[in-house]
Short mmCIF file of N, CA and C in Angstrom, two decimals:
data_model
loop_
_atom_site.label_atom_id
_atom_site.label_comp_id
_atom_site.label_asym_id
_atom_site.label_seq_id
_atom_site.Cartn_x
_atom_site.Cartn_y
_atom_site.Cartn_z
N MET A 1337 41.22 -188.28 -110.39
CA MET A 1337 40.90 -188.42 -111.78
C MET A 1337 41.09 -187.07 -112.46
N ASP A 1338 41.70 -187.09 -113.60
CA ASP A 1338 41.95 -185.87 -114.36
C ASP A 1338 40.81 -185.68 -115.36
N PHE A 1339 39.79 -184.92 -114.98
CA PHE A 1339 38.61 -184.76 -115.82
C PHE A 1339 38.91 -183.99 -117.10
N VAL A 1340 39.86 -183.09 -117.08
CA VAL A 1340 40.21 -182.33 -118.28
C VAL A 1340 40.69 -183.28 -119.38
N ARG A 1341 41.53 -184.25 -119.01
CA ARG A 1341 42.08 -185.17 -120.00
C ARG A 1341 41.04 -186.12 -120.57
N ILE A 1342 39.96 -186.35 -119.85
CA ILE A 1342 38.91 -187.24 -120.35
C ILE A 1342 38.31 -186.70 -121.64
N PHE A 1343 38.22 -185.39 -121.74
CA PHE A 1343 37.57 -184.78 -122.90
C PHE A 1343 38.55 -184.45 -124.02
N GLU A 1344 39.81 -184.81 -123.88
CA GLU A 1344 40.78 -184.59 -124.94
C GLU A 1344 40.51 -185.59 -126.07
N PRO A 1345 40.86 -185.21 -127.31
CA PRO A 1345 40.59 -186.10 -128.44
C PRO A 1345 41.35 -187.43 -128.36
N ASN A 1346 42.57 -187.43 -127.83
CA ASN A 1346 43.36 -188.66 -127.74
C ASN A 1346 43.29 -189.20 -126.31
N ILE A 1347 42.21 -189.87 -126.00
CA ILE A 1347 41.97 -190.32 -124.63
C ILE A 1347 42.88 -191.48 -124.23
N ARG A 1348 43.59 -192.06 -125.16
CA ARG A 1348 44.47 -193.19 -124.84
C ARG A 1348 45.61 -192.82 -123.90
N ASN A 1349 45.82 -191.56 -123.66
CA ASN A 1349 46.91 -191.12 -122.80
C ASN A 1349 46.57 -191.17 -121.31
N LEU A 1350 45.36 -191.57 -120.97
CA LEU A 1350 44.99 -191.65 -119.57
C LEU A 1350 45.77 -192.79 -118.91
N SER A 1351 46.25 -192.52 -117.72
CA SER A 1351 47.00 -193.56 -117.02
C SER A 1351 46.04 -194.59 -116.44
N THR A 1352 46.49 -195.82 -116.39
CA THR A 1352 45.71 -196.90 -115.83
C THR A 1352 46.57 -197.65 -114.82
N CYS A 1353 45.97 -198.54 -114.10
CA CYS A 1353 46.73 -199.35 -113.16
C CYS A 1353 46.77 -200.79 -113.70
N ASN A 1354 47.72 -201.55 -113.21
CA ASN A 1354 47.78 -202.94 -113.64
C ASN A 1354 46.79 -203.78 -112.83
N GLU A 1355 46.68 -205.05 -113.17
CA GLU A 1355 45.68 -205.90 -112.52
C GLU A 1355 45.93 -206.03 -111.02
N LYS A 1356 47.18 -206.18 -110.62
CA LYS A 1356 47.50 -206.32 -109.20
C LYS A 1356 47.08 -205.07 -108.42
N GLU A 1357 47.36 -203.90 -108.96
CA GLU A 1357 46.97 -202.65 -108.29
C GLU A 1357 45.45 -202.53 -108.22
N SER A 1358 44.77 -202.96 -109.27
CA SER A 1358 43.32 -202.91 -109.30
C SER A 1358 42.72 -203.86 -108.25
N ILE A 1359 43.31 -205.04 -108.11
CA ILE A 1359 42.85 -205.99 -107.09
C ILE A 1359 43.06 -205.40 -105.70
N GLU A 1360 44.24 -204.79 -105.47
CA GLU A 1360 44.52 -204.18 -104.17
C GLU A 1360 43.51 -203.10 -103.82
N LYS A 1361 43.19 -202.26 -104.79
CA LYS A 1361 42.21 -201.18 -104.54
C LYS A 1361 40.83 -201.76 -104.25
N ASN A 1362 40.46 -202.82 -104.97
CA ASN A 1362 39.17 -203.43 -104.73
C ASN A 1362 39.12 -204.13 -103.37
N LEU A 1363 40.20 -204.81 -102.98
CA LEU A 1363 40.23 -205.46 -101.66
C LEU A 1363 40.09 -204.42 -100.55
N GLU A 1364 40.80 -203.32 -100.69
CA GLU A 1364 40.68 -202.26 -99.69
C GLU A 1364 39.25 -201.74 -99.62
N LEU A 1365 38.64 -201.55 -100.78
CA LEU A 1365 37.25 -201.07 -100.82
C LEU A 1365 36.30 -202.08 -100.18
N ILE A 1366 36.49 -203.35 -100.47
CA ILE A 1366 35.64 -204.40 -99.90
C ILE A 1366 35.74 -204.39 -98.37
N ILE A 1367 36.98 -204.36 -97.87
CA ILE A 1367 37.20 -204.44 -96.42
C ILE A 1367 36.66 -203.21 -95.70
N THR A 1368 36.82 -202.05 -96.28
CA THR A 1368 36.44 -200.82 -95.58
C THR A 1368 35.00 -200.39 -95.80
N THR A 1369 34.26 -201.14 -96.61
CA THR A 1369 32.86 -200.79 -96.86
C THR A 1369 31.94 -201.66 -96.01
N CYS A 1370 31.06 -201.01 -95.34
CA CYS A 1370 30.04 -201.70 -94.53
C CYS A 1370 28.86 -202.02 -95.44
N PRO A 1371 28.34 -203.26 -95.42
CA PRO A 1371 27.16 -203.56 -96.23
C PRO A 1371 26.05 -202.54 -95.96
N GLY A 1372 25.46 -202.07 -97.05
CA GLY A 1372 24.42 -201.06 -96.96
C GLY A 1372 24.92 -199.68 -97.38
N GLU A 1373 26.23 -199.49 -97.48
CA GLU A 1373 26.77 -198.19 -97.87
C GLU A 1373 26.72 -197.96 -99.39
N ASP A 1374 26.74 -199.01 -100.17
CA ASP A 1374 26.71 -198.89 -101.63
C ASP A 1374 25.25 -198.96 -102.08
N LYS A 1375 24.76 -197.86 -102.62
CA LYS A 1375 23.33 -197.83 -102.96
C LYS A 1375 23.01 -198.72 -104.17
N TYR A 1376 24.01 -199.07 -104.98
CA TYR A 1376 23.75 -199.92 -106.15
C TYR A 1376 23.80 -201.41 -105.80
N ASP A 1377 24.51 -201.76 -104.75
CA ASP A 1377 24.56 -203.15 -104.28
C ASP A 1377 24.63 -203.10 -102.75
N PRO A 1378 23.48 -203.11 -102.09
CA PRO A 1378 23.44 -202.99 -100.64
C PRO A 1378 24.20 -204.09 -99.89
N GLU A 1379 24.48 -205.21 -100.55
CA GLU A 1379 25.22 -206.28 -99.91
C GLU A 1379 26.74 -206.12 -100.03
N PHE A 1380 27.18 -205.20 -100.91
CA PHE A 1380 28.61 -205.02 -101.13
C PHE A 1380 29.30 -204.58 -99.84
N GLY A 1381 30.45 -205.15 -99.60
CA GLY A 1381 31.23 -204.79 -98.43
C GLY A 1381 31.54 -206.01 -97.59
N CYS A 1382 32.01 -205.76 -96.40
CA CYS A 1382 32.45 -206.82 -95.51
C CYS A 1382 31.73 -206.71 -94.17
N ARG A 1383 31.20 -207.81 -93.71
CA ARG A 1383 30.40 -207.82 -92.49
C ARG A 1383 31.23 -207.70 -91.22
N ILE A 1384 32.54 -207.45 -91.33
CA ILE A 1384 33.34 -207.25 -90.11
C ILE A 1384 32.80 -206.08 -89.31
N TRP A 1385 32.16 -205.14 -89.99
CA TRP A 1385 31.65 -203.95 -89.29
C TRP A 1385 30.47 -204.30 -88.40
N ASP A 1386 29.83 -205.44 -88.64
CA ASP A 1386 28.77 -205.91 -87.75
C ASP A 1386 29.36 -206.29 -86.39
N LEU A 1387 30.64 -206.66 -86.38
CA LEU A 1387 31.30 -207.11 -85.16
C LEU A 1387 31.93 -205.98 -84.36
N ASP A 1388 32.02 -204.81 -84.96
CA ASP A 1388 32.79 -203.71 -84.37
C ASP A 1388 32.36 -203.37 -82.95
N PHE A 1389 31.08 -203.29 -82.68
CA PHE A 1389 30.60 -202.91 -81.35
C PHE A 1389 29.92 -204.07 -80.63
N GLU A 1390 30.10 -205.26 -81.18
CA GLU A 1390 29.48 -206.44 -80.58
C GLU A 1390 30.14 -206.76 -79.24
N ARG A 1391 29.33 -207.16 -78.30
CA ARG A 1391 29.85 -207.58 -77.00
C ARG A 1391 30.53 -208.93 -77.18
N VAL A 1392 31.81 -209.00 -76.85
CA VAL A 1392 32.60 -210.20 -77.09
C VAL A 1392 32.49 -211.14 -75.89
N VAL A 1393 31.92 -212.31 -76.15
CA VAL A 1393 31.81 -213.33 -75.13
C VAL A 1393 33.02 -214.25 -75.23
N SER A 1394 33.37 -214.63 -76.44
CA SER A 1394 34.53 -215.48 -76.69
C SER A 1394 35.42 -214.79 -77.73
N ARG A 1395 36.61 -214.41 -77.30
CA ARG A 1395 37.51 -213.69 -78.22
C ARG A 1395 37.87 -214.55 -79.43
N SER A 1396 38.15 -215.82 -79.21
CA SER A 1396 38.55 -216.68 -80.33
C SER A 1396 37.41 -216.84 -81.33
N ARG A 1397 36.20 -216.96 -80.84
CA ARG A 1397 35.03 -217.08 -81.73
C ARG A 1397 34.81 -215.79 -82.51
N TRP A 1398 34.99 -214.64 -81.83
CA TRP A 1398 34.84 -213.35 -82.47
C TRP A 1398 35.89 -213.20 -83.58
N GLU A 1399 37.13 -213.59 -83.32
CA GLU A 1399 38.20 -213.50 -84.32
C GLU A 1399 37.95 -214.44 -85.49
N GLU A 1400 37.41 -215.62 -85.23
CA GLU A 1400 37.06 -216.56 -86.30
C GLU A 1400 36.00 -215.95 -87.22
N GLN A 1401 35.00 -215.32 -86.62
CA GLN A 1401 33.94 -214.66 -87.41
C GLN A 1401 34.53 -213.54 -88.26
N PHE A 1402 35.43 -212.79 -87.70
CA PHE A 1402 36.07 -211.67 -88.39
C PHE A 1402 36.76 -212.20 -89.66
N VAL A 1403 37.57 -213.23 -89.51
CA VAL A 1403 38.29 -213.82 -90.65
C VAL A 1403 37.31 -214.41 -91.66
N LYS A 1404 36.27 -215.07 -91.17
CA LYS A 1404 35.26 -215.67 -92.04
C LYS A 1404 34.56 -214.60 -92.89
N HIS A 1405 34.20 -213.48 -92.28
CA HIS A 1405 33.54 -212.40 -93.02
C HIS A 1405 34.44 -211.85 -94.12
N ILE A 1406 35.72 -211.71 -93.84
CA ILE A 1406 36.66 -211.22 -94.86
C ILE A 1406 36.73 -212.20 -96.03
N ALA A 1407 36.89 -213.47 -95.73
CA ALA A 1407 36.99 -214.49 -96.78
C ALA A 1407 35.73 -214.52 -97.64
N GLU A 1408 34.56 -214.47 -97.01
CA GLU A 1408 33.29 -214.49 -97.75
C GLU A 1408 33.16 -213.29 -98.67
N ALA A 1409 33.49 -212.11 -98.18
CA ALA A 1409 33.35 -210.90 -98.98
C ALA A 1409 34.29 -210.93 -100.18
N ILE A 1410 35.52 -211.38 -99.98
CA ILE A 1410 36.47 -211.42 -101.09
C ILE A 1410 36.04 -212.45 -102.13
N ARG A 1411 35.58 -213.61 -101.68
CA ARG A 1411 35.12 -214.62 -102.64
C ARG A 1411 33.94 -214.12 -103.47
N LYS A 1412 33.12 -213.30 -102.84
CA LYS A 1412 31.93 -212.80 -103.53
C LYS A 1412 32.24 -211.62 -104.46
N TYR A 1413 33.14 -210.73 -104.03
CA TYR A 1413 33.32 -209.47 -104.76
C TYR A 1413 34.69 -209.27 -105.43
N GLU A 1414 35.55 -210.25 -105.37
CA GLU A 1414 36.82 -210.14 -106.11
C GLU A 1414 37.05 -211.44 -106.87
N PRO A 1415 36.45 -211.55 -108.06
CA PRO A 1415 36.52 -212.80 -108.82
C PRO A 1415 37.88 -213.05 -109.50
N ARG A 1416 38.80 -212.10 -109.43
CA ARG A 1416 40.10 -212.27 -110.09
C ARG A 1416 41.11 -213.04 -109.24
N VAL A 1417 40.71 -213.41 -108.01
CA VAL A 1417 41.61 -214.18 -107.16
C VAL A 1417 40.92 -215.47 -106.69
N SER A 1418 41.75 -216.46 -106.40
CA SER A 1418 41.24 -217.72 -105.86
C SER A 1418 42.12 -218.13 -104.68
N ASN A 1419 41.78 -219.23 -104.04
CA ASN A 1419 42.54 -219.74 -102.89
C ASN A 1419 42.74 -218.65 -101.83
N VAL A 1420 41.68 -217.93 -101.54
CA VAL A 1420 41.74 -216.82 -100.59
C VAL A 1420 41.93 -217.35 -99.17
N ALA A 1421 43.00 -216.87 -98.52
CA ALA A 1421 43.29 -217.30 -97.14
C ALA A 1421 43.65 -216.09 -96.29
N PRO A 1422 42.64 -215.46 -95.68
CA PRO A 1422 42.94 -214.30 -94.83
C PRO A 1422 43.46 -214.72 -93.45
N LYS A 1423 44.33 -213.89 -92.92
CA LYS A 1423 44.83 -214.05 -91.55
C LYS A 1423 44.73 -212.67 -90.91
N VAL A 1424 44.39 -212.65 -89.63
CA VAL A 1424 44.26 -211.37 -88.94
C VAL A 1424 44.94 -211.46 -87.59
N SER A 1425 45.72 -210.46 -87.26
CA SER A 1425 46.24 -210.36 -85.90
C SER A 1425 45.74 -209.05 -85.31
N PHE A 1426 45.39 -209.09 -84.06
CA PHE A 1426 44.82 -207.93 -83.38
C PHE A 1426 45.82 -207.38 -82.39
N VAL A 1427 45.96 -206.06 -82.40
CA VAL A 1427 46.92 -205.39 -81.52
C VAL A 1427 46.19 -204.24 -80.83
N ASP A 1428 46.32 -204.15 -79.52
CA ASP A 1428 45.76 -203.00 -78.81
C ASP A 1428 46.77 -201.87 -78.90
N THR A 1429 46.30 -200.73 -79.37
CA THR A 1429 47.17 -199.56 -79.46
C THR A 1429 46.71 -198.53 -78.45
N ARG A 1430 47.64 -197.75 -78.01
CA ARG A 1430 47.34 -196.77 -76.96
C ARG A 1430 48.00 -195.45 -77.34
N LYS A 1431 47.26 -194.37 -77.16
CA LYS A 1431 47.81 -193.05 -77.42
C LYS A 1431 47.46 -192.14 -76.26
N ASP A 1432 48.48 -191.48 -75.72
CA ASP A 1432 48.28 -190.54 -74.62
C ASP A 1432 48.25 -189.12 -75.17
N TYR A 1433 47.25 -188.37 -74.77
CA TYR A 1433 47.14 -186.98 -75.18
C TYR A 1433 47.56 -186.11 -74.00
N GLU A 1434 48.72 -185.48 -74.14
CA GLU A 1434 49.31 -184.71 -73.04
C GLU A 1434 48.42 -183.60 -72.52
N PHE A 1435 47.86 -182.82 -73.43
CA PHE A 1435 47.13 -181.62 -73.04
C PHE A 1435 45.83 -181.93 -72.29
N THR A 1436 45.20 -183.02 -72.64
CA THR A 1436 43.92 -183.34 -72.00
C THR A 1436 44.06 -184.40 -70.92
N GLY A 1437 45.18 -185.10 -70.91
CA GLY A 1437 45.37 -186.16 -69.94
C GLY A 1437 44.57 -187.41 -70.25
N VAL A 1438 44.07 -187.49 -71.47
CA VAL A 1438 43.24 -188.61 -71.90
C VAL A 1438 44.10 -189.63 -72.62
N THR A 1439 43.81 -190.88 -72.39
CA THR A 1439 44.47 -191.97 -73.10
C THR A 1439 43.42 -192.68 -73.94
N SER A 1440 43.69 -192.81 -75.23
CA SER A 1440 42.75 -193.56 -76.07
C SER A 1440 43.33 -194.93 -76.36
N VAL A 1441 42.47 -195.91 -76.31
CA VAL A 1441 42.86 -197.28 -76.57
C VAL A 1441 42.00 -197.78 -77.72
N ARG A 1442 42.66 -198.30 -78.74
CA ARG A 1442 41.94 -198.82 -79.89
C ARG A 1442 42.52 -200.16 -80.29
N LYS A 1443 41.73 -200.94 -80.94
CA LYS A 1443 42.17 -202.23 -81.44
C LYS A 1443 42.50 -202.08 -82.92
N ARG A 1444 43.71 -202.52 -83.29
CA ARG A 1444 44.12 -202.49 -84.69
C ARG A 1444 44.07 -203.91 -85.22
N ALA A 1445 43.48 -204.07 -86.39
CA ALA A 1445 43.45 -205.37 -87.06
C ALA A 1445 44.45 -205.31 -88.21
N ASP A 1446 45.46 -206.16 -88.15
CA ASP A 1446 46.42 -206.29 -89.24
C ASP A 1446 45.97 -207.47 -90.08
N ILE A 1447 45.51 -207.17 -91.29
CA ILE A 1447 44.90 -208.18 -92.16
C ILE A 1447 45.90 -208.55 -93.26
N SER A 1448 46.13 -209.84 -93.38
CA SER A 1448 47.00 -210.37 -94.43
C SER A 1448 46.17 -211.36 -95.24
N ILE A 1449 46.17 -211.18 -96.55
CA ILE A 1449 45.37 -212.05 -97.41
C ILE A 1449 46.29 -212.70 -98.43
N ASP A 1450 46.40 -214.02 -98.36
CA ASP A 1450 47.13 -214.78 -99.37
C ASP A 1450 46.11 -215.29 -100.37
N ALA A 1451 46.46 -215.21 -101.65
CA ALA A 1451 45.56 -215.67 -102.70
C ALA A 1451 46.37 -215.97 -103.95
N THR A 1452 45.68 -216.39 -104.98
CA THR A 1452 46.29 -216.63 -106.28
C THR A 1452 45.57 -215.76 -107.30
N ILE A 1453 46.33 -215.04 -108.12
CA ILE A 1453 45.72 -214.26 -109.19
C ILE A 1453 45.38 -215.25 -110.31
N ILE A 1454 44.13 -215.35 -110.66
CA ILE A 1454 43.65 -216.37 -111.59
C ILE A 1454 44.29 -216.22 -112.97
N SER A 1455 44.39 -214.99 -113.48
CA SER A 1455 44.88 -214.80 -114.84
C SER A 1455 46.34 -215.20 -115.04
N THR A 1456 47.14 -215.12 -113.98
CA THR A 1456 48.57 -215.43 -114.10
C THR A 1456 48.95 -216.69 -113.33
N GLY A 1457 48.14 -217.11 -112.38
CA GLY A 1457 48.47 -218.25 -111.54
C GLY A 1457 49.50 -217.93 -110.48
N LYS A 1458 49.86 -216.65 -110.35
CA LYS A 1458 50.88 -216.24 -109.38
C LYS A 1458 50.28 -216.04 -107.99
N LYS A 1459 51.10 -216.36 -106.99
CA LYS A 1459 50.72 -216.13 -105.60
C LYS A 1459 50.67 -214.62 -105.37
N TYR A 1460 49.79 -214.23 -104.48
CA TYR A 1460 49.56 -212.82 -104.22
C TYR A 1460 49.33 -212.63 -102.73
N CYS A 1461 49.89 -211.57 -102.17
CA CYS A 1461 49.68 -211.26 -100.76
C CYS A 1461 49.29 -209.79 -100.62
N PHE A 1462 48.26 -209.55 -99.87
CA PHE A 1462 47.75 -208.20 -99.63
C PHE A 1462 47.78 -207.96 -98.13
N PHE A 1463 48.21 -206.76 -97.73
CA PHE A 1463 48.26 -206.42 -96.31
C PHE A 1463 47.54 -205.11 -96.09
N TYR A 1464 46.73 -205.06 -95.03
CA TYR A 1464 45.99 -203.84 -94.72
C TYR A 1464 45.76 -203.78 -93.21
N SER A 1465 45.92 -202.59 -92.65
CA SER A 1465 45.63 -202.39 -91.21
C SER A 1465 44.47 -201.43 -91.07
N LEU A 1466 43.60 -201.74 -90.13
CA LEU A 1466 42.51 -200.81 -89.83
C LEU A 1466 42.24 -200.82 -88.34
N TYR A 1467 41.64 -199.75 -87.87
CA TYR A 1467 41.33 -199.61 -86.44
C TYR A 1467 39.86 -199.87 -86.22
N LEU A 1468 39.59 -200.58 -85.14
CA LEU A 1468 38.23 -200.96 -84.81
C LEU A 1468 37.78 -200.30 -83.51
N GLY A 1469 36.49 -200.26 -83.32
CA GLY A 1469 35.93 -199.84 -82.04
C GLY A 1469 36.00 -198.35 -81.79
N PRO A 1470 35.26 -197.94 -80.85
CA PRO A 1470 35.22 -196.52 -80.51
C PRO A 1470 36.47 -196.15 -79.69
N LEU A 1471 36.73 -194.88 -79.65
CA LEU A 1471 37.78 -194.41 -78.76
C LEU A 1471 37.32 -194.63 -77.34
N SER A 1472 38.24 -195.08 -76.52
CA SER A 1472 37.90 -195.21 -75.10
C SER A 1472 38.99 -194.54 -74.28
N SER A 1473 38.63 -194.14 -73.10
CA SER A 1473 39.57 -193.39 -72.27
C SER A 1473 39.86 -194.11 -70.97
N ASP A 1474 41.06 -193.89 -70.44
CA ASP A 1474 41.43 -194.39 -69.12
C ASP A 1474 41.10 -193.34 -68.09
#
């Protein structure tokens, strides 16, 4: 944010984003925020973070919960979209650190969200990847 320009007499020159960009920024914020982090709305965020360190008994059930939490959070906190249909694919990633001989393994969630922008009726797709779980070593 350019704070100097805020105090200029002709404030209309501040750059803004369009609705699609604003929705994308809000979706990213919803997904990456753990409930309880926002002091003004303790419920804001996505409960996927509750699953991050959960002991997985059934992988398919865990993945269903993950998708369900995303859909619920978007329906609650992004009113500019409808027909929200999240899909998630999980990929195990591995990185070898030569100097230490340590290998870290992490789970990456590739999140794809299909929706409709209410104001235009246009189809919309959002994609975001995030890493879950603690670093682990071989």
